[in-house]
Coordinates of C-alpha atoms in Angstrom, one line a residue:
X751 CA 118.9 112.9 119.3
X752 CA 116.4 110.6 117.7
X753 CA 112.6 110.5 118.0
X754 CA 111.2 107.0 118.6
X755 CA 107.5 106.6 119.4
X756 CA 107.1 110.3 120.4
X757 CA 110.0 110.0 122.8
X758 CA 113.3 111.7 122.3
X759 CA 116.3 109.4 122.6
X760 CA 119.4 111.2 123.9
X761 CA 123.0 110.1 123.5
X762 CA 125.3 113.0 124.4
X763 CA 126.0 115.2 127.3
X764 CA 125.2 118.4 125.4
X765 CA 121.8 117.0 124.5
X766 CA 121.0 116.3 128.2
X767 CA 122.3 119.7 129.2
X768 CA 120.0 121.4 126.8
X769 CA 117.0 119.5 128.1
X770 CA 117.9 120.4 131.7
X771 CA 118.2 124.1 130.7
X772 CA 114.9 124.1 128.7
X773 CA 112.6 121.8 130.7
X774 CA 111.5 122.5 134.2
X775 CA 110.3 118.9 134.7
X776 CA 110.8 115.7 132.6
X777 CA 111.2 111.9 132.9
X778 CA 114.3 110.0 131.7
X779 CA 114.3 106.3 131.2
X780 CA 117.7 104.5 131.2
X781 CA 116.9 101.5 129.0
X782 CA 119.0 98.4 128.3
X783 CA 118.4 97.1 124.8
X784 CA 119.3 93.6 125.7
X785 CA 117.4 93.0 129.0
X786 CA 113.9 91.5 129.1
X787 CA 113.1 93.3 132.4
X788 CA 114.1 96.6 130.8
X789 CA 111.9 95.7 127.8
X790 CA 108.9 95.3 130.1
X791 CA 109.7 98.7 131.8
X792 CA 110.0 100.3 128.3
X793 CA 106.5 99.0 127.3
X794 CA 105.1 100.6 130.5
X795 CA 107.0 103.9 129.8
X796 CA 105.7 103.9 126.2
X797 CA 102.1 103.5 127.4
X798 CA 102.7 106.3 129.9
X799 CA 104.3 108.6 127.3
X800 CA 101.1 108.5 125.2
X801 CA 99.1 110.4 127.8
X802 CA 101.9 112.1 129.8
X803 CA 101.6 115.9 130.3
X804 CA 105.4 116.0 130.8
X805 CA 108.3 115.5 128.4
X806 CA 109.7 112.0 128.3
X807 CA 113.2 111.0 127.2
X808 CA 115.0 107.8 126.7
X809 CA 118.7 106.9 127.1
X810 CA 119.9 103.6 125.6
X811 CA 122.5 102.4 128.1
X812 CA 124.6 100.5 125.5
X813 CA 124.7 103.5 123.2
X814 CA 125.2 106.3 125.8
X815 CA 127.0 104.7 128.7
X816 CA 129.2 107.8 129.3
X817 CA 126.1 110.0 129.6
X818 CA 124.4 107.4 131.9
X819 CA 127.4 107.4 134.2
X820 CA 127.7 111.2 134.2
X821 CA 124.0 111.5 135.2
X822 CA 124.5 108.9 138.0
X823 CA 127.6 110.7 139.3
X824 CA 126.2 114.3 139.0
X825 CA 122.9 113.6 140.6
X826 CA 124.2 111.0 143.1
X827 CA 121.7 108.3 141.9
X828 CA 123.2 104.9 141.6
X829 CA 122.9 103.6 138.1
X830 CA 120.4 100.8 137.4
X831 CA 118.9 99.5 134.3
X832 CA 116.0 99.9 133.7
X833 CA 115.7 103.0 135.7
X834 CA 113.4 106.0 135.5
X835 CA 114.3 109.4 136.9
X836 CA 112.0 112.4 137.4
X837 CA 113.7 115.7 137.1
X838 CA 112.4 119.0 138.4
X839 CA 114.4 122.2 138.6
X840 CA 117.6 120.4 137.7
X841 CA 117.2 117.9 140.5
X842 CA 116.2 114.3 140.6
X843 CA 113.0 114.4 142.7
X844 CA 112.1 110.7 142.3
X845 CA 113.6 107.5 140.7
X846 CA 112.9 103.8 140.6
X847 CA 113.9 100.8 138.7
X848 CA 113.1 97.4 137.3
X849 CA 109.5 96.0 137.8
X850 CA 108.5 99.0 139.8
X851 CA 108.4 101.1 136.5
X852 CA 104.7 101.0 135.6
X853 CA 102.4 103.4 133.8
X854 CA 100.3 103.7 137.0
X855 CA 103.3 104.6 139.1
X856 CA 104.6 107.2 136.6
X857 CA 101.3 108.9 136.6
X858 CA 101.2 108.8 140.4
X859 CA 104.6 110.4 140.7
X860 CA 103.7 113.3 138.4
X861 CA 100.7 114.0 140.7
X862 CA 102.9 113.8 143.8
X863 CA 106.0 115.7 142.5
X864 CA 104.9 118.3 140.0

């Protein structure tokens, strides 16, 4: 795990498992380090994380592809990048991708899902 801009970056399955066990609700952004669309989504996620009242995590797809695939398979959510997932009680209760990842939408989903 690394901390970048107040967000915890995860790389390994054991890190994700610990988060699921310890956090009732949290957001996870699957971010591509080489995609301009993903960069735009990351900027929105960064802005959101400054005022979020929920833990926020990031997974760099190029550096944690196995974990990204494991999450997609386990939670039956087709992998996309960028993609944000909202977890609650060890379930994905909402997810979206690409240009639909905005600070406003993330705040709305907290209000609707938590």
